[in-house]
PDB file of C-alpha atoms in Angstrom:
ATOM      1  CA  UNK A   1      95.281  99.981  65.347  1.00  0.00           C
ATOM      2  CA  UNK A   2      95.078  97.800  68.442  1.00  0.00           C
ATOM      3  CA  UNK A   3      92.376  95.137  68.199  1.00  0.00           C
ATOM      4  CA  UNK A   4      89.875  96.241  70.792  1.00  0.00           C
ATOM      5  CA  UNK A   5      86.133  95.895  70.552  1.00  0.00           C
ATOM      6  CA  UNK A   6      83.437  96.923  72.979  1.00  0.00           C
ATOM      7  CA  UNK A   7      79.907  95.608  73.160  1.00  0.00           C
ATOM      8  CA  UNK A   8      77.289  96.828  73.104  1.00  0.00           C
ATOM      9  CA  UNK A   9      78.138 100.176  71.511  1.00  0.00           C
ATOM     10  CA  UNK A  10      74.915 101.750  72.745  1.00  0.00           C
ATOM     11  CA  UNK A  11      72.563 100.743  75.508  1.00  0.00           C
ATOM     12  CA  UNK A  12      69.525 102.264  77.143  1.00  0.00           C
ATOM     13  CA  UNK A  13      68.372 100.711  80.395  1.00  0.00           C
ATOM     14  CA  UNK A  14      66.245 101.516  83.387  1.00  0.00           C
ATOM     15  CA  UNK A  15      67.281 102.377  86.910  1.00  0.00           C
ATOM     16  CA  UNK A  16      67.799  99.301  89.059  1.00  0.00           C
ATOM     17  CA  UNK A  17      68.579  96.851  86.261  1.00  0.00           C
ATOM     18  CA  UNK A  18      71.915  95.036  85.985  1.00  0.00           C
ATOM     19  CA  UNK A  19      74.139  95.895  83.033  1.00  0.00           C
ATOM     20  CA  UNK A  20      77.284  94.208  81.729  1.00  0.00           C
ATOM     21  CA  UNK A  21      79.659  95.784  79.246  1.00  0.00           C
ATOM     22  CA  UNK A  22      82.230  93.699  77.447  1.00  0.00           C
ATOM     23  CA  UNK A  23      85.718  94.573  76.242  1.00  0.00           C
ATOM     24  CA  UNK A  24      87.477  92.132  73.942  1.00  0.00           C
ATOM     25  CA  UNK A  25      91.082  92.371  72.730  1.00  0.00           C
ATOM     26  CA  UNK A  26      93.071  90.392  70.191  1.00  0.00           C
ATOM     27  CA  UNK A  27      96.473  91.862  71.143  1.00  0.00           C
ATOM     28  CA  UNK A  28      97.289  89.635  74.132  1.00  0.00           C
ATOM     29  CA  UNK A  29      98.026  92.750  76.213  1.00  0.00           C
ATOM     30  CA  UNK A  30      98.513  92.249  79.939  1.00  0.00           C
ATOM     31  CA  UNK A  31      96.626  95.297  81.187  1.00  0.00           C
ATOM     32  CA  UNK A  32      92.983  96.164  80.600  1.00  0.00           C
ATOM     33  CA  UNK A  33      91.133  99.218  81.895  1.00  0.00           C
ATOM     34  CA  UNK A  34      87.621 100.597  82.194  1.00  0.00           C
ATOM     35  CA  UNK A  35      87.133 104.366  82.167  1.00  0.00           C
ATOM     36  CA  UNK A  36      84.081 106.569  82.140  1.00  0.00           C
ATOM     37  CA  UNK A  37      83.960 109.884  80.344  1.00  0.00           C
ATOM     38  CA  UNK A  38      81.683 112.721  81.402  1.00  0.00           C
ATOM     39  CA  UNK A  39      81.679 116.378  80.341  1.00  0.00           C
ATOM     40  CA  UNK A  40      84.190 118.401  82.337  1.00  0.00           C
ATOM     41  CA  UNK A  41      85.817 115.340  83.903  1.00  0.00           C
ATOM     42  CA  UNK A  42      88.035 113.957  81.170  1.00  0.00           C
ATOM     43  CA  UNK A  43      88.536 110.212  81.651  1.00  0.00           C
ATOM     44  CA  UNK A  44      88.184 108.653  85.076  1.00  0.00           C
ATOM     45  CA  UNK A  45      89.424 105.171  85.892  1.00  0.00           C
ATOM     46  CA  UNK A  46      86.802 102.750  87.226  1.00  0.00           C
ATOM     47  CA  UNK A  47      88.708  99.463  87.539  1.00  0.00           C
ATOM     48  CA  UNK A  48      91.638  97.842  85.866  1.00  0.00           C
ATOM     49  CA  UNK A  49      93.220  94.425  85.473  1.00  0.00           C
ATOM     50  CA  UNK A  50      96.911  93.569  85.465  1.00  0.00           C
ATOM     51  CA  UNK A  51      96.408  89.908  84.593  1.00  0.00           C
ATOM     52  CA  UNK A  52      93.835  87.151  84.476  1.00  0.00           C
ATOM     53  CA  UNK A  53      91.791  87.283  87.680  1.00  0.00           C
ATOM     54  CA  UNK A  54      93.927  90.196  88.946  1.00  0.00           C
ATOM     55  CA  UNK A  55      91.993  93.432  89.279  1.00  0.00           C
ATOM     56  CA  UNK A  56      92.161  96.653  91.260  1.00  0.00           C
ATOM     57  CA  UNK A  57      90.011  99.714  91.872  1.00  0.00           C
ATOM     58  CA  UNK A  58      90.330 103.079  90.219  1.00  0.00           C
ATOM     59  CA  UNK A  59      89.111 106.535  91.210  1.00  0.00           C
ATOM     60  CA  UNK A  60      85.372 105.930  90.734  1.00  0.00           C
ATOM     61  CA  UNK A  61      84.788 102.236  91.470  1.00  0.00           C
ATOM     62  CA  UNK A  62      81.672 102.498  93.673  1.00  0.00           C
ATOM     63  CA  UNK A  63      78.700 100.755  92.032  1.00  0.00           C
ATOM     64  CA  UNK A  64      80.865  98.831  89.561  1.00  0.00           C
ATOM     65  CA  UNK A  65      82.468  95.399  89.534  1.00  0.00           C
ATOM     66  CA  UNK A  66      84.747  93.722  87.015  1.00  0.00           C
ATOM     67  CA  UNK A  67      85.885  90.277  86.030  1.00  0.00           C
ATOM     68  CA  UNK A  68      88.647  88.914  83.851  1.00  0.00           C
ATOM     69  CA  UNK A  69      88.558  85.165  83.423  1.00  0.00           C
ATOM     70  CA  UNK A  70      90.748  85.119  80.300  1.00  0.00           C
ATOM     71  CA  UNK A  71      93.337  87.431  78.792  1.00  0.00           C
ATOM     72  CA  UNK A  72      91.148  88.721  75.979  1.00  0.00           C
ATOM     73  CA  UNK A  73      87.984  89.663  77.874  1.00  0.00           C
ATOM     74  CA  UNK A  74      87.307  92.242  80.589  1.00  0.00           C
ATOM     75  CA  UNK A  75      83.749  92.673  81.806  1.00  0.00           C
ATOM     76  CA  UNK A  76      82.314  95.690  83.600  1.00  0.00           C
ATOM     77  CA  UNK A  77      79.114  95.125  85.575  1.00  0.00           C
ATOM     78  CA  UNK A  78      76.736  97.653  87.031  1.00  0.00           C
ATOM     79  CA  UNK A  79      74.845  95.563  89.573  1.00  0.00           C
ATOM     80  CA  UNK A  80      71.949  98.012  89.823  1.00  0.00           C
ATOM     81  CA  UNK A  81      72.228 100.856  87.367  1.00  0.00           C
ATOM     82  CA  UNK A  82      71.559 104.427  88.505  1.00  0.00           C
ATOM     83  CA  UNK A  83      71.055 107.596  86.479  1.00  0.00           C
ATOM     84  CA  UNK A  84      74.441 108.876  87.682  1.00  0.00           C
ATOM     85  CA  UNK A  85      76.039 106.026  85.735  1.00  0.00           C
ATOM     86  CA  UNK A  86      74.823 107.452  82.443  1.00  0.00           C
ATOM     87  CA  UNK A  87      78.091 108.007  80.638  1.00  0.00           C
ATOM     88  CA  UNK A  88      80.368 106.922  77.831  1.00  0.00           C
ATOM     89  CA  UNK A  89      82.507 103.961  78.876  1.00  0.00           C
ATOM     90  CA  UNK A  90      85.897 103.275  77.342  1.00  0.00           C
ATOM     91  CA  UNK A  91      87.995 100.178  77.550  1.00  0.00           C
ATOM     92  CA  UNK A  92      91.753 100.442  77.133  1.00  0.00           C
ATOM     93  CA  UNK A  93      94.567  97.937  76.862  1.00  0.00           C
ATOM     94  CA  UNK A  94      98.306  98.127  77.370  1.00  0.00           C
ATOM     95  CA  UNK A  95     101.333  95.924  77.521  1.00  0.00           C
ATOM     96  CA  UNK A  96     103.242  98.504  79.546  1.00  0.00           C
ATOM     97  CA  UNK A  97     100.621  99.800  81.936  1.00  0.00           C
ATOM     98  CA  UNK A  98     100.898 103.547  82.140  1.00  0.00           C
ATOM     99  CA  UNK A  99     103.416 104.133  79.334  1.00  0.00           C
ATOM    100  CA  UNK A 100     100.844 103.976  76.567  1.00  0.00           C
ATOM    101  CA  UNK A 101      97.246 102.825  76.441  1.00  0.00           C
ATOM    102  CA  UNK A 102      95.119 101.925  73.427  1.00  0.00           C
ATOM    103  CA  UNK A 103      91.439 102.681  73.609  1.00  0.00           C
ATOM    104  CA  UNK A 104      88.351 101.003  72.260  1.00  0.00           C
ATOM    105  CA  UNK A 105      85.537 102.857  70.463  1.00  0.00           C
ATOM    106  CA  UNK A 106      83.409 103.348  73.587  1.00  0.00           C
ATOM    107  CA  UNK A 107      79.964 102.331  74.811  1.00  0.00           C
ATOM    108  CA  UNK A 108      77.291 104.954  75.345  1.00  0.00           C
ATOM    109  CA  UNK A 109      75.107 103.946  78.289  1.00  0.00           C
ATOM    110  CA  UNK A 110      71.919 105.763  79.211  1.00  0.00           C
ATOM    111  CA  UNK A 111      70.166 104.913  82.459  1.00  0.00           C
ATOM    112  CA  UNK A 112      66.601 106.225  82.588  1.00  0.00           C
TER     113      UNK A 112
ATOM    114  CA  UNK B   1      95.657 111.627  93.189  1.00  0.00           C
ATOM    115  CA  UNK B   2      96.860 114.976  91.887  1.00  0.00           C
ATOM    116  CA  UNK B   3      94.600 117.119  89.749  1.00  0.00           C
ATOM    117  CA  UNK B   4      95.551 117.960  86.191  1.00  0.00           C
ATOM    118  CA  UNK B   5      93.801 121.125  85.063  1.00  0.00           C
ATOM    119  CA  UNK B   6      93.518 121.884  81.381  1.00  0.00           C
ATOM    120  CA  UNK B   7      92.693 125.247  79.862  1.00  0.00           C
ATOM    121  CA  UNK B   8      90.813 126.480  78.088  1.00  0.00           C
ATOM    122  CA  UNK B   9      87.977 124.015  78.479  1.00  0.00           C
ATOM    123  CA  UNK B  10      86.543 124.925  75.060  1.00  0.00           C
ATOM    124  CA  UNK B  11      88.108 126.597  72.046  1.00  0.00           C
ATOM    125  CA  UNK B  12      86.460 127.467  68.736  1.00  0.00           C
ATOM    126  CA  UNK B  13      88.645 128.937  66.020  1.00  0.00           C
ATOM    127  CA  UNK B  14      88.813 129.433  62.277  1.00  0.00           C
ATOM    128  CA  UNK B  15      91.000 127.357  60.015  1.00  0.00           C
ATOM    129  CA  UNK B  16      94.501 128.801  59.761  1.00  0.00           C
ATOM    130  CA  UNK B  17      94.627 130.276  63.269  1.00  0.00           C
ATOM    131  CA  UNK B  18      97.228 129.318  65.870  1.00  0.00           C
ATOM    132  CA  UNK B  19      96.322 128.144  69.353  1.00  0.00           C
ATOM    133  CA  UNK B  20      97.838 126.937  72.593  1.00  0.00           C
ATOM    134  CA  UNK B  21      96.286 124.703  75.225  1.00  0.00           C
ATOM    135  CA  UNK B  22      97.663 124.132  78.686  1.00  0.00           C
ATOM    136  CA  UNK B  23      97.936 121.334  81.212  1.00  0.00           C
ATOM    137  CA  UNK B  24      98.809 122.439  84.752  1.00  0.00           C
ATOM    138  CA  UNK B  25      99.338 120.947  88.168  1.00  0.00           C
ATOM    139  CA  UNK B  26     101.003 121.806  91.455  1.00  0.00           C
ATOM    140  CA  UNK B  27     102.870 118.487  91.438  1.00  0.00           C
ATOM    141  CA  UNK B  28     106.043 117.384  89.699  1.00  0.00           C
ATOM    142  CA  UNK B  29     105.634 114.564  87.191  1.00  0.00           C
ATOM    143  CA  UNK B  30     108.116 112.103  85.773  1.00  0.00           C
ATOM    144  CA  UNK B  31     106.405 112.419  82.398  1.00  0.00           C
ATOM    145  CA  UNK B  32     103.256 113.667  80.723  1.00  0.00           C
ATOM    146  CA  UNK B  33     101.319 112.214  77.839  1.00  0.00           C
ATOM    147  CA  UNK B  34      99.045 113.992  75.357  1.00  0.00           C
ATOM    148  CA  UNK B  35      96.118 112.202  73.712  1.00  0.00           C
ATOM    149  CA  UNK B  36      93.680 113.351  71.044  1.00  0.00           C
ATOM    150  CA  UNK B  37      90.140 112.037  70.894  1.00  0.00           C
ATOM    151  CA  UNK B  38      88.175 112.569  67.709  1.00  0.00           C
ATOM    152  CA  UNK B  39      84.377 112.673  67.897  1.00  0.00           C
ATOM    153  CA  UNK B  40      82.896 109.198  68.374  1.00  0.00           C
ATOM    154  CA  UNK B  41      86.239 107.497  68.948  1.00  0.00           C
ATOM    155  CA  UNK B  42      88.597 106.609  71.769  1.00  0.00           C
ATOM    156  CA  UNK B  43      91.682 108.688  72.637  1.00  0.00           C
ATOM    157  CA  UNK B  44      94.925 108.125  70.756  1.00  0.00           C
ATOM    158  CA  UNK B  45      98.373 108.881  72.148  1.00  0.00           C
ATOM    159  CA  UNK B  46     100.120 111.778  70.401  1.00  0.00           C
ATOM    160  CA  UNK B  47     103.309 112.184  72.408  1.00  0.00           C
ATOM    161  CA  UNK B  48     105.055 111.591  75.737  1.00  0.00           C
ATOM    162  CA  UNK B  49     107.310 114.282  77.224  1.00  0.00           C
ATOM    163  CA  UNK B  50     109.811 113.230  79.854  1.00  0.00           C
ATOM    164  CA  UNK B  51     112.531 115.829  80.395  1.00  0.00           C
ATOM    165  CA  UNK B  52     111.939 119.276  81.902  1.00  0.00           C
ATOM    166  CA  UNK B  53     112.031 121.877  79.118  1.00  0.00           C
ATOM    167  CA  UNK B  54     111.636 119.214  76.441  1.00  0.00           C
ATOM    168  CA  UNK B  55     110.022 120.242  73.162  1.00  0.00           C
ATOM    169  CA  UNK B  56     108.581 117.700  70.733  1.00  0.00           C
ATOM    170  CA  UNK B  57     107.077 118.414  67.336  1.00  0.00           C
ATOM    171  CA  UNK B  58     104.523 116.370  65.472  1.00  0.00           C
ATOM    172  CA  UNK B  59     103.908 118.108  62.138  1.00  0.00           C
ATOM    173  CA  UNK B  60     102.009 121.306  63.089  1.00  0.00           C
ATOM    174  CA  UNK B  61     101.751 120.343  66.766  1.00  0.00           C
ATOM    175  CA  UNK B  62     104.430 121.428  69.250  1.00  0.00           C
ATOM    176  CA  UNK B  63     104.472 119.969  72.752  1.00  0.00           C
ATOM    177  CA  UNK B  64     106.484 121.431  75.605  1.00  0.00           C
ATOM    178  CA  UNK B  65     107.135 120.118  79.099  1.00  0.00           C
ATOM    179  CA  UNK B  66     107.721 122.835  81.684  1.00  0.00           C
ATOM    180  CA  UNK B  67     111.178 123.252  83.149  1.00  0.00           C
ATOM    181  CA  UNK B  68     109.903 122.250  86.591  1.00  0.00           C
ATOM    182  CA  UNK B  69     107.907 119.315  85.111  1.00  0.00           C
ATOM    183  CA  UNK B  70     104.642 120.629  86.602  1.00  0.00           C
ATOM    184  CA  UNK B  71     102.990 121.773  83.408  1.00  0.00           C
ATOM    185  CA  UNK B  72     102.851 121.219  79.686  1.00  0.00           C
ATOM    186  CA  UNK B  73     101.533 123.014  76.637  1.00  0.00           C
ATOM    187  CA  UNK B  74     100.377 122.050  73.180  1.00  0.00           C
ATOM    188  CA  UNK B  75     100.660 124.609  70.387  1.00  0.00           C
ATOM    189  CA  UNK B  76      98.968 124.071  67.030  1.00  0.00           C
ATOM    190  CA  UNK B  77     100.096 126.143  64.076  1.00  0.00           C
ATOM    191  CA  UNK B  78      97.664 126.903  61.257  1.00  0.00           C
ATOM    192  CA  UNK B  79      94.850 124.781  62.665  1.00  0.00           C
ATOM    193  CA  UNK B  80      92.819 122.655  60.271  1.00  0.00           C
ATOM    194  CA  UNK B  81      89.336 121.128  60.626  1.00  0.00           C
ATOM    195  CA  UNK B  82      91.030 117.737  61.045  1.00  0.00           C
ATOM    196  CA  UNK B  83      92.513 118.999  64.329  1.00  0.00           C
ATOM    197  CA  UNK B  84      89.014 119.118  65.816  1.00  0.00           C
ATOM    198  CA  UNK B  85      88.700 116.943  68.890  1.00  0.00           C
ATOM    199  CA  UNK B  86      89.273 116.609  72.602  1.00  0.00           C
ATOM    200  CA  UNK B  87      92.859 117.009  73.764  1.00  0.00           C
ATOM    201  CA  UNK B  88      93.746 115.237  76.988  1.00  0.00           C
ATOM    202  CA  UNK B  89      96.910 115.291  79.039  1.00  0.00           C
ATOM    203  CA  UNK B  90      97.710 112.452  81.426  1.00  0.00           C
ATOM    204  CA  UNK B  91     100.374 111.558  83.961  1.00  0.00           C
ATOM    205  CA  UNK B  92     101.652 108.240  85.210  1.00  0.00           C
ATOM    206  CA  UNK B  93     100.225 107.715  88.692  1.00  0.00           C
ATOM    207  CA  UNK B  94     102.278 104.530  88.991  1.00  0.00           C
ATOM    208  CA  UNK B  95     103.480 101.786  86.665  1.00  0.00           C
ATOM    209  CA  UNK B  96      99.893 100.598  86.161  1.00  0.00           C
ATOM    210  CA  UNK B  97      97.709 103.688  86.056  1.00  0.00           C
ATOM    211  CA  UNK B  98      97.294 106.952  84.196  1.00  0.00           C
ATOM    212  CA  UNK B  99      95.424 109.958  85.563  1.00  0.00           C
ATOM    213  CA  UNK B 100      93.832 112.143  82.917  1.00  0.00           C
ATOM    214  CA  UNK B 101      93.192 115.859  82.887  1.00  0.00           C
ATOM    215  CA  UNK B 102      89.830 117.483  82.317  1.00  0.00           C
ATOM    216  CA  UNK B 103      90.416 118.010  78.593  1.00  0.00           C
ATOM    217  CA  UNK B 104      90.259 120.850  76.065  1.00  0.00           C
ATOM    218  CA  UNK B 105      87.604 120.549  73.393  1.00  0.00           C
ATOM    219  CA  UNK B 106      88.785 122.176  70.142  1.00  0.00           C
ATOM    220  CA  UNK B 107      86.545 123.019  67.192  1.00  0.00           C
ATOM    221  CA  UNK B 108      88.178 124.284  64.009  1.00  0.00           C
ATOM    222  CA  UNK B 109      85.789 125.773  61.460  1.00  0.00           C
ATOM    223  CA  UNK B 110      86.586 125.843  57.720  1.00  0.00           C
TER     224      UNK B 110
END
């Protein structure tokens, strides 16, 4: 299994508070991704990174920002959480981009 | 971004039954991937199909890519409780990104 961890695994927060989710990899993979998963929507890409300090937007990037200051860590920040951001968030890594991605265990975020 | 529609959305069956799930689009794809996500975990790649008409088998799972490369199917023979999970298809949007379908949630009862 690819070495991917996500923290925290569960979080409950209130509307309007900032939240940061962390993805950490030990595989030295070039690409890192943040997805959200909601019933009936499969997985939707939020942001991704193709190298240190290189990031790009996905399908549902509004309200989210990311940072990657070193190869192993990719942070997802919700500047001011809203109830519509209640979801399960998955991090993924890849050395080949869209040929195959390896997913972390997920973070369940509830915004009250 | 092209839409990948999966059907059925939900499927509940008894152990030993056969089933087929579908992944459809109006667009032509260079390849399609199938992932399985078990409850409480992240998705795991099962197979990639590349050639129109291609059939790949993974034990009791048979994957087919449509001749026109617009659709794909996954057939499970003699389903077992361990097959329970969410099945997702995905296509390569570009060299960096995958676009996932809506998913089929399968429950296999003993």
